[in-house]
Coordinates of C-alpha atoms in Angstrom, one line a residue:
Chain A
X64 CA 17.0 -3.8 -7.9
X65 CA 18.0 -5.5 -11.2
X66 CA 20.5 -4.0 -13.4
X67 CA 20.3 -4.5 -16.9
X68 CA 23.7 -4.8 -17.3
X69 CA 24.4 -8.2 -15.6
X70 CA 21.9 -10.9 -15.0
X71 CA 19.6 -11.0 -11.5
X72 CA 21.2 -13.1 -8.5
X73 CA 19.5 -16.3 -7.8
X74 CA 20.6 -17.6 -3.7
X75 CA 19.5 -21.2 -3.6
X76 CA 19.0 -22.5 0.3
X77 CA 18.6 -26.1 0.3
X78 CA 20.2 -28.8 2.3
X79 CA 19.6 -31.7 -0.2
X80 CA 22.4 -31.5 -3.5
X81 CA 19.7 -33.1 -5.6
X82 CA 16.8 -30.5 -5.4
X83 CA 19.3 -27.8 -5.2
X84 CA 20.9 -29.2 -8.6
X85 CA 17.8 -29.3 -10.3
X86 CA 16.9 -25.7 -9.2
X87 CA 19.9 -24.6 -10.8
X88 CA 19.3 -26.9 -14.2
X89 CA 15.8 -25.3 -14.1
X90 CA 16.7 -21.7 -13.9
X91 CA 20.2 -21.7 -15.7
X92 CA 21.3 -19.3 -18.4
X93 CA 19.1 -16.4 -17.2
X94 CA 20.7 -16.0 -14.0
X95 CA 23.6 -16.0 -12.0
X96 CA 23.2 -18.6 -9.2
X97 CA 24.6 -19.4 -6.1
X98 CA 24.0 -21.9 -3.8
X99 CA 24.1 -22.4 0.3
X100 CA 23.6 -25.7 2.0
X101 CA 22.6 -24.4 5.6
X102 CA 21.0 -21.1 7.1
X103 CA 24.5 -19.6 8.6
X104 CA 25.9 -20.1 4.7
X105 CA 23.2 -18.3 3.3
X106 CA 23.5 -15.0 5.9
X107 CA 27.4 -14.8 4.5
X108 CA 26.2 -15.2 1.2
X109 CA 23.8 -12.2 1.4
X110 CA 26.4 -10.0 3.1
X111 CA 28.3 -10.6 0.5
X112 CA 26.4 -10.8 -2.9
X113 CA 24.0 -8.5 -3.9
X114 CA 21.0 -11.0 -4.1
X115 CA 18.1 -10.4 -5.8
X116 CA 15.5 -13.2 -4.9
X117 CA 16.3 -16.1 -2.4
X118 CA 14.7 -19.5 -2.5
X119 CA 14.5 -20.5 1.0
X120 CA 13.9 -24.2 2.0
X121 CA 11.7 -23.7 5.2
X122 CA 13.5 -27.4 6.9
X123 CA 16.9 -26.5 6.6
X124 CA 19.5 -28.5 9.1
X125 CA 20.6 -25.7 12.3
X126 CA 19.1 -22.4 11.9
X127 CA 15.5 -23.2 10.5
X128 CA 14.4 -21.1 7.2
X129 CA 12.0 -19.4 9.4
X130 CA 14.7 -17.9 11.5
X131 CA 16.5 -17.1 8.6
X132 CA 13.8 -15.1 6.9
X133 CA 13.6 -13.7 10.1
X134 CA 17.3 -12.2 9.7
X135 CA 17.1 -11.4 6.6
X136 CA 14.3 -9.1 7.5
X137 CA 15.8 -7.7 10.6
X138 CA 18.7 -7.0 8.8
X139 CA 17.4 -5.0 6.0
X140 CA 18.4 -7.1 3.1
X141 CA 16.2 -5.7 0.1
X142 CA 15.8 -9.4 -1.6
X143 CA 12.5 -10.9 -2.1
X144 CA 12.6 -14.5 -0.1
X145 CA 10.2 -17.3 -1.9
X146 CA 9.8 -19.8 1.5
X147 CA 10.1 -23.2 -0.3
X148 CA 8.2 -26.6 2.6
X149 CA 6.1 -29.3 2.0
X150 CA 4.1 -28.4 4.4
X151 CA 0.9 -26.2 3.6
X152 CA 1.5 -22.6 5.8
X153 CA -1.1 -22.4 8.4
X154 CA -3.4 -19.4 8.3
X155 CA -1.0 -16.7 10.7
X156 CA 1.9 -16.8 8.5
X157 CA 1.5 -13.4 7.1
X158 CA 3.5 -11.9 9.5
X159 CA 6.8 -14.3 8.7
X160 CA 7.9 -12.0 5.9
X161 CA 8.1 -14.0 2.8
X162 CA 7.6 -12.7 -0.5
X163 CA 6.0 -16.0 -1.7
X164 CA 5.2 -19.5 -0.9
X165 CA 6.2 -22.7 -2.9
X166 CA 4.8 -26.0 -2.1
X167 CA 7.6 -28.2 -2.0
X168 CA 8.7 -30.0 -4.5
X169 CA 7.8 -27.7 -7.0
X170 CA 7.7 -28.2 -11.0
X171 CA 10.2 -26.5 -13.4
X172 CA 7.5 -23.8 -14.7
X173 CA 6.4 -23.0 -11.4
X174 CA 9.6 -22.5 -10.0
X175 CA 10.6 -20.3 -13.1
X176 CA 7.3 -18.4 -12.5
X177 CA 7.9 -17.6 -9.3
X178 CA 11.3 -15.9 -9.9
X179 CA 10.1 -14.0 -12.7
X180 CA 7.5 -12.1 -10.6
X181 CA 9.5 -11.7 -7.6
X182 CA 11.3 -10.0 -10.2
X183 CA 9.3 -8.2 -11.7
X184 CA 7.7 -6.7 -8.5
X185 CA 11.8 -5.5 -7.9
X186 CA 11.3 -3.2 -10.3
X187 CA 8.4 -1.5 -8.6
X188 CA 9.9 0.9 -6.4
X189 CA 12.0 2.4 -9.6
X190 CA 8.4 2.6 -11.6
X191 CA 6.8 4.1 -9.0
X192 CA 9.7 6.6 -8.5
X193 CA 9.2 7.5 -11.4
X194 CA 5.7 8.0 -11.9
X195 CA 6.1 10.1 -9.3
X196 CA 8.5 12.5 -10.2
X197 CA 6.6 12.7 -13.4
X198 CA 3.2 13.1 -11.6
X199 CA 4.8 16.0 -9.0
X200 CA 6.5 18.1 -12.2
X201 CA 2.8 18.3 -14.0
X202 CA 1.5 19.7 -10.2
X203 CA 4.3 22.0 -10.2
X204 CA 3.7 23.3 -13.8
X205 CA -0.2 23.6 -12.8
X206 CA 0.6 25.7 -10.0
X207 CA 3.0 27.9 -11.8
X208 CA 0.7 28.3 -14.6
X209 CA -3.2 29.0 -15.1
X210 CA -5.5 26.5 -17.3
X211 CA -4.9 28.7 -20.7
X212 CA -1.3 28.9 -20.7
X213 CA -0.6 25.2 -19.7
X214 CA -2.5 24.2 -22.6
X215 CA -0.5 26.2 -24.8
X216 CA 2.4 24.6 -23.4
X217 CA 4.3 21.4 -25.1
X218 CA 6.0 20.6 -22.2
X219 CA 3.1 20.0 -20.3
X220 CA 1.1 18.2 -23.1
X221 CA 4.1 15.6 -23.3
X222 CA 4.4 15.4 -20.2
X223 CA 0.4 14.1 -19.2
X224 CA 0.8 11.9 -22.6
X225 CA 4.0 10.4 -20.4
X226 CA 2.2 9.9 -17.1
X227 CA -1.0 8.5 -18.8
X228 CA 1.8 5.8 -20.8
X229 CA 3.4 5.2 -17.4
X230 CA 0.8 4.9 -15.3
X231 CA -0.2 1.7 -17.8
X232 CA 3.0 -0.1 -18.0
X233 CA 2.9 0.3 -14.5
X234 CA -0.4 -1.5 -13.7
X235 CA 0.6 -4.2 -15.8
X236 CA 3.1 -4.8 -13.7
X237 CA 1.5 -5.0 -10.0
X238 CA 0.2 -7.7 -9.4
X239 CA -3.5 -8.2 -8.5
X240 CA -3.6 -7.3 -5.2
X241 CA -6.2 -9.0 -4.1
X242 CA -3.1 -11.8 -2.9
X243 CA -2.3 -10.9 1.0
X244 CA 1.0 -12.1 0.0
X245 CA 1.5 -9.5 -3.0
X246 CA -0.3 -6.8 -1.3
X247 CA 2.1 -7.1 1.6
X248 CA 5.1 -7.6 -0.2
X249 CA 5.0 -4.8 -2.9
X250 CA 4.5 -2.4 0.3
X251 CA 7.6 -3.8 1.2
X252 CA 9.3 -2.9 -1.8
X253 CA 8.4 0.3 -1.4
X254 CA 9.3 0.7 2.2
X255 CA 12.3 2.6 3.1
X256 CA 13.2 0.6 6.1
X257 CA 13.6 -2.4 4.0
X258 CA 15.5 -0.8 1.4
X259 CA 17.9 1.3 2.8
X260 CA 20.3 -0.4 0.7
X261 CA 19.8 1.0 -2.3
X262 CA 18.6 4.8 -1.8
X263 CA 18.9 6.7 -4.8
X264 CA 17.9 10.2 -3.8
X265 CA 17.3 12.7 -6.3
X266 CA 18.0 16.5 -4.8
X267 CA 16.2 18.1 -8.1
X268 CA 13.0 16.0 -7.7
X269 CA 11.9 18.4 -5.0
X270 CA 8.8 19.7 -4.0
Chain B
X31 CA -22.2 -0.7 -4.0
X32 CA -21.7 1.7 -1.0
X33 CA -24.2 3.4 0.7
X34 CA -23.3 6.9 1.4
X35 CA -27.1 8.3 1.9
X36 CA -26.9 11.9 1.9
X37 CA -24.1 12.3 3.7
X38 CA -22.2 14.6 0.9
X39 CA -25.6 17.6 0.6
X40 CA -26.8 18.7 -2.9
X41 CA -25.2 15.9 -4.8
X42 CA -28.0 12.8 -6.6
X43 CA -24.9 10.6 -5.5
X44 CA -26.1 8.3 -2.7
X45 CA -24.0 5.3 -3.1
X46 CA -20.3 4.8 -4.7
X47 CA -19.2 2.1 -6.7
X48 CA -16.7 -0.7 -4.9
X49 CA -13.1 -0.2 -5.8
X50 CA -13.6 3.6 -5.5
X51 CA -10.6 5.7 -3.3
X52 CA -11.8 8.9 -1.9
X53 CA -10.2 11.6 -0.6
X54 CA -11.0 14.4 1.9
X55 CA -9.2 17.1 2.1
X56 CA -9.2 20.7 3.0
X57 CA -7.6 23.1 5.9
X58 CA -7.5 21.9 9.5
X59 CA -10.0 21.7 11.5
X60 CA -12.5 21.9 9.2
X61 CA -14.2 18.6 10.0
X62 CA -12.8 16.2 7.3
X63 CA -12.0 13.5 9.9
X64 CA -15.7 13.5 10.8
X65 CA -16.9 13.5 7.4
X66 CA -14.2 10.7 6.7
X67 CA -16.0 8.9 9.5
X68 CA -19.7 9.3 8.6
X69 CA -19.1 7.7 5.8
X70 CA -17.3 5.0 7.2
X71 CA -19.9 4.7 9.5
X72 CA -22.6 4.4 7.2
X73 CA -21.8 1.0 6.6
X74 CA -22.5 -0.5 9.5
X75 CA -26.2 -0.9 8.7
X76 CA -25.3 -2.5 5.8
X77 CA -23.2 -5.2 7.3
X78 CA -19.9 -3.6 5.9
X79 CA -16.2 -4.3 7.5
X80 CA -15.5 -0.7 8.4
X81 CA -11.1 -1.0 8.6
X82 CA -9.8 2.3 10.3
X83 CA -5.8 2.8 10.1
X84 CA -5.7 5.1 12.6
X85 CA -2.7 7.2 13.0
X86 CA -3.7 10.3 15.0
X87 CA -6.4 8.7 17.8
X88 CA -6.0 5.5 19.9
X89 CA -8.5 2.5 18.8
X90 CA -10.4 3.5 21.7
X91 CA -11.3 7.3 20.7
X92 CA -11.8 6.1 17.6
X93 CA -14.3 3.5 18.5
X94 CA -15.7 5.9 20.7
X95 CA -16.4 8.7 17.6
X96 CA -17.8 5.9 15.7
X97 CA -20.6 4.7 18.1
X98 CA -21.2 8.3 18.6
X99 CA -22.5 7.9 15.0
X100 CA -24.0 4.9 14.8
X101 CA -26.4 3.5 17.4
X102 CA -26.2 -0.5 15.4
X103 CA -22.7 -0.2 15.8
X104 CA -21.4 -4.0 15.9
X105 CA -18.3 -4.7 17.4
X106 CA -17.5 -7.6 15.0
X107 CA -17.6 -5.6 11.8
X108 CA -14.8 -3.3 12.9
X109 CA -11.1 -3.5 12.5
X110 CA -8.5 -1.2 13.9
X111 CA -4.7 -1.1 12.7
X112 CA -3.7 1.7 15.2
X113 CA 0.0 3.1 14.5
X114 CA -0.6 6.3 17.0
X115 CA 1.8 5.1 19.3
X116 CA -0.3 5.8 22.1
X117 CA -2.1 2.9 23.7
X118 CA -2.8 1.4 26.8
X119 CA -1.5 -1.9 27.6
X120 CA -4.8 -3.8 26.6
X121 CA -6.6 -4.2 23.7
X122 CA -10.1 -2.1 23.4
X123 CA -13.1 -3.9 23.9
X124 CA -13.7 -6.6 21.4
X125 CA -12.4 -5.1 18.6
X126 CA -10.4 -6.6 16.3
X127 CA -7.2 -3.7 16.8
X128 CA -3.0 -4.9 15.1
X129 CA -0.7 -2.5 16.4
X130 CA 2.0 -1.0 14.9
X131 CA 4.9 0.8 16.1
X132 CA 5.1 3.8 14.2
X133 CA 3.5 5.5 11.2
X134 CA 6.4 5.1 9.5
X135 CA 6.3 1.3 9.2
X136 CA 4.2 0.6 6.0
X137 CA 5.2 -2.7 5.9
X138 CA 3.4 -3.7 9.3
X139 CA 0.4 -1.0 8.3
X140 CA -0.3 -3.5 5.5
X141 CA 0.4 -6.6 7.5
X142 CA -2.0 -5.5 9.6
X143 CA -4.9 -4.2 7.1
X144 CA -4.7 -7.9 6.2
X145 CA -5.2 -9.4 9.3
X146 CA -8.2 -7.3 9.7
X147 CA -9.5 -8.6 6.5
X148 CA -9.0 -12.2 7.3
X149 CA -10.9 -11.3 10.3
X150 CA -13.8 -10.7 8.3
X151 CA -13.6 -12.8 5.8
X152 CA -14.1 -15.9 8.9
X153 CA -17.0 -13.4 9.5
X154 CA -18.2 -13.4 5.8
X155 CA -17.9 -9.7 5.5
X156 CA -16.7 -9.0 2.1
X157 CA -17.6 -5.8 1.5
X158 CA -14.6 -3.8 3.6
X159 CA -14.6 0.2 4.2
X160 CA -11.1 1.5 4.4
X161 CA -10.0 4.4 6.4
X162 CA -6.8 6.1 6.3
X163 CA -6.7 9.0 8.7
X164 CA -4.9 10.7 8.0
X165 CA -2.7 10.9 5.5
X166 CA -1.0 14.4 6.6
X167 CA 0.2 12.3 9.6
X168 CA 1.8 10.0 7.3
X169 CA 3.6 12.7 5.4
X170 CA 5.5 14.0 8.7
X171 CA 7.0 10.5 9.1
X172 CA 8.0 9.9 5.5
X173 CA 8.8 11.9 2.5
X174 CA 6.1 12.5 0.0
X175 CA 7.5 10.4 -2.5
X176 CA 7.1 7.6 0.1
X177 CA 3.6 8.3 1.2
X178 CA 2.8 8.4 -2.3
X179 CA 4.2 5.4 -3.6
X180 CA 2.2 4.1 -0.2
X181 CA -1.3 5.6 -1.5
X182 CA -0.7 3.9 -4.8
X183 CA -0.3 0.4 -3.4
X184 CA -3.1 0.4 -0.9
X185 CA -5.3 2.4 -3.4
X186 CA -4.8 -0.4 -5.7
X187 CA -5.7 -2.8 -3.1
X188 CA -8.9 -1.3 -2.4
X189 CA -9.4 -0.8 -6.1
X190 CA -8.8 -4.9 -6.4
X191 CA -10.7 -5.9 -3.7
X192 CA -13.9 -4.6 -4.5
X193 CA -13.5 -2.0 -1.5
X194 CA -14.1 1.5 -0.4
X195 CA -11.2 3.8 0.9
X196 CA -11.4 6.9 2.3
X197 CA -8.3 9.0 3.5
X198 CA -7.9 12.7 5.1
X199 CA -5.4 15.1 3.9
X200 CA -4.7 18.4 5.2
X201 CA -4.1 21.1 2.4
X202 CA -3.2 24.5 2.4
X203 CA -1.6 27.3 0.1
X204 CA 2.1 26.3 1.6
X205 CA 1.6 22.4 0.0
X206 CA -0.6 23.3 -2.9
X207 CA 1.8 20.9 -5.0
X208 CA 2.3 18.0 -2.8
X209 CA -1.8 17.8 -1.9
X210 CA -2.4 18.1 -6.0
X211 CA 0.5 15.2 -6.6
X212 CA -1.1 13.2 -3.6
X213 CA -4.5 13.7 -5.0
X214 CA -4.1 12.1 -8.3
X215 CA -3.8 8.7 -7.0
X216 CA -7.9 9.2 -5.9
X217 CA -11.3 8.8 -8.2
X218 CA -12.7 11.2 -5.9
X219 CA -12.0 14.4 -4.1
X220 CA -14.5 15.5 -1.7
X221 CA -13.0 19.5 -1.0
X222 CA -14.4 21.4 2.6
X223 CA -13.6 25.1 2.6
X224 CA -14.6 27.7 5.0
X225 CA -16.6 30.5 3.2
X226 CA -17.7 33.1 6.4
X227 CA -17.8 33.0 9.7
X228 CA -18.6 29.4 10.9
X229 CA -19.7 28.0 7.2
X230 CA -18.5 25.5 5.3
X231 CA -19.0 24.8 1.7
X232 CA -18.2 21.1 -0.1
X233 CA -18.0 20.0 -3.5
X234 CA -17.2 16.5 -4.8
X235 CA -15.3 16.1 -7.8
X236 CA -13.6 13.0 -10.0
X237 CA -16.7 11.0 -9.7
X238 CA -18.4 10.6 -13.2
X239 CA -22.4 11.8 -11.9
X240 CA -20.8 14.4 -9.1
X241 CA -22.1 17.8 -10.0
X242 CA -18.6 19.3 -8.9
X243 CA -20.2 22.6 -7.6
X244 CA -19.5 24.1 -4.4
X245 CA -22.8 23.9 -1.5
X246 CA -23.3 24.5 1.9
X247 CA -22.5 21.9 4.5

């Protein structure tokens, strides 16, 4: 989840100082970046920091980026992982557990692009959360109240002009869906076993 | 557009427009998973995917309602993601069937809708019927808030991919609120209720040409 407050956490996985220094030139200023040179390096880093997207070289020297996705996912970590390889991924990959797929090496404004909407899609659990609390308060004023009096109401007035504003910020933020990749990964970002991390339970939002 | 023939009585709607998400609901045992089914089922004839995520039944009593229905019933336009936890060792009979451990794992439920699309796609089926049944299963794994934020993901999937959905929910007076909050993320409600002894009345709502009155079923 971003805060607004301090500035997201980039984790750059790549072996090679060159590629890894450009990342960082590329995507400097807007957030804070850290860097690990192997797999193992990474894992500590992620215990550690609270990461926010991870660009994962998929060839990494000892524990391949496939196995590390593969922790990060069995371990829970809520970041989204971008798999950076050279090589094409074959068809079955789905499954794997990346957020996104770079082709290796990757230009400036792609690589920029892809962190902005693996951030952007962090911020859809919260929208949703919303929306929803919005969306169950207008059921619980309907069933409190018959069709006369809620439209007499102010409350209840504001509060369908509110879900109809939300509900269209938030569809302009989801992606299209008709990417497997997307699809998959904003159902991740909404699933409570990968984001166990950071539960923010509201006792007054009820039903 | 989807055929639904005259599957819903009384109403001059015969066919619904791709990217629709419909949803039956109404008491128990009322027959919603059948109609949910039927018009599933309809689209075999027209060479639909027909994707079942099946939470209550195994793939194979699900299969096994389905040909019940349909006598053209080809093996190669079904998917199953199956999540009801209760499955024999091998896969059913030549259909396509992910399984998942548990209904509370949306992650691997979408996983494995996707795989089931890539089936057909290498089968050139692109028009894809969704079923989610049920939804009420869902809801005693996961919070509402959870199945909700669920239904508006793979709602908007449907809605993007040019495909029809269709999910069961169970209502009754004791969840009056959560059934009404869970029903706004449909275009269309199709309502069974029990009027006398052994009759059962329907009305479809949400749907711009539905005549959202109540008729025998």
């Amino acid at each position: 989840m971003t805060q607004s407050q301090s500035p997201p956490v980039v984790l750059v996985v790549e072996d090679e100082p060159d590629i890894a220094d450009s990342y960082e030139l590329w995507l400097t200023g807007e957030y804070e970046i850290h860097r690990a040179e192997t797999g193992e390096k990474a894992l500590s880093k992620l215990d550690d920091l609270a990461v926010d997207v991870v660009l994962l070289d998929r060839m990494l020297p000892g524990i391949s980026g496939d196995e590390v996705l593969h922790e990060i996912r069995s371990q829970g970590h809520s970041c989204r992982v971008a798999m950076v390889s050279a090589v094409q991924p074959e068809i079955d990959v789905v499954e794997m557990g990346f957020d996104d797929y770079v082709t290796k090496p990757p230009d400036k404004v792609e690589l920029r692009e892809t962190v902005e909407q693996l951030l952007v899609r962090s911020t859809l659990d919260e929208e949703l959360q919303e929306y929803y609390s919005l969306v169950a308060r207008r059921s619980a004023l309907e069933s409190e109240s018959s069709d006369e009096e809620l439209a007499k109401k102010a409350e209840y007035r504001t509060l369908v002009e509110r879900i109809e504003a939300h509900r269209e910020s938030m569809d302009a933020s989801i992606p299209d869906l008709t990417s497997d990749t997307d699809f998959i990964g904003a159902v991740r970002e909404i699933d409570n076993q990968y984001t166990t991390g950071d539960e923010n339970d509201d006792p007054s939002q009820g039903n | 557009m989807y055929d639904i023939g005259d599957i819903i009585p009384n109403e001059a709607i015969s066919s619904i427009q791709p990217g629709t998400n419909l949803l039956v609901r109404g008491p128990p045992m009322i027959g919603k998973h059948d109609l949910a089914l039927e018009l599933l089922a309809k689209g075999f004839d027209d060479g639909d995917g027909i994707l079942c995520v099946t939470t209550n039944d195994s793939a194979t009593a699900l299969i096994d309602s389905l040909s019940q229905r349909e006598v053209s019933l080809d093996r190669d336009q079904m998917g199953i993601v199956s999540c009801s936890g209760q499955e024999p060792s091998q896969t059913p009979d030549s259909v396509d069937t992910e399984f998942v451990s548990s209904p509370s794992d949306l992650t691997g439920i979408s996983i494995g809708t996707v795989k089931v699309m890539k089936y057909f796609s290498n089968r050139n089926i692109s028009s894809v019927r969704h079923g989610v049944l049920s939804v009420s299963t869902l809801q005693q794994y996961l919070d509402a808030r959870s199945v909700f934020k669920f239904l508006h993901v793979y709602t908007s999937r449907v809605r993007d991919t040019d495909g029809l959905g269709v999910f069961t929910l169970h209502s009754s007076t004791q969840n009056e609120e959560v059934v009404n909050t869970l029903s706004s993320e449909f275009d269309g409600i199709i309502e069974l209720r029990e009027v006398d002894d052994d009759a059962r009345e329907i009305r479809l709502t949400g749907i711009p040409t539905a005549s959202r009155s109540w008729c025998t079923y």
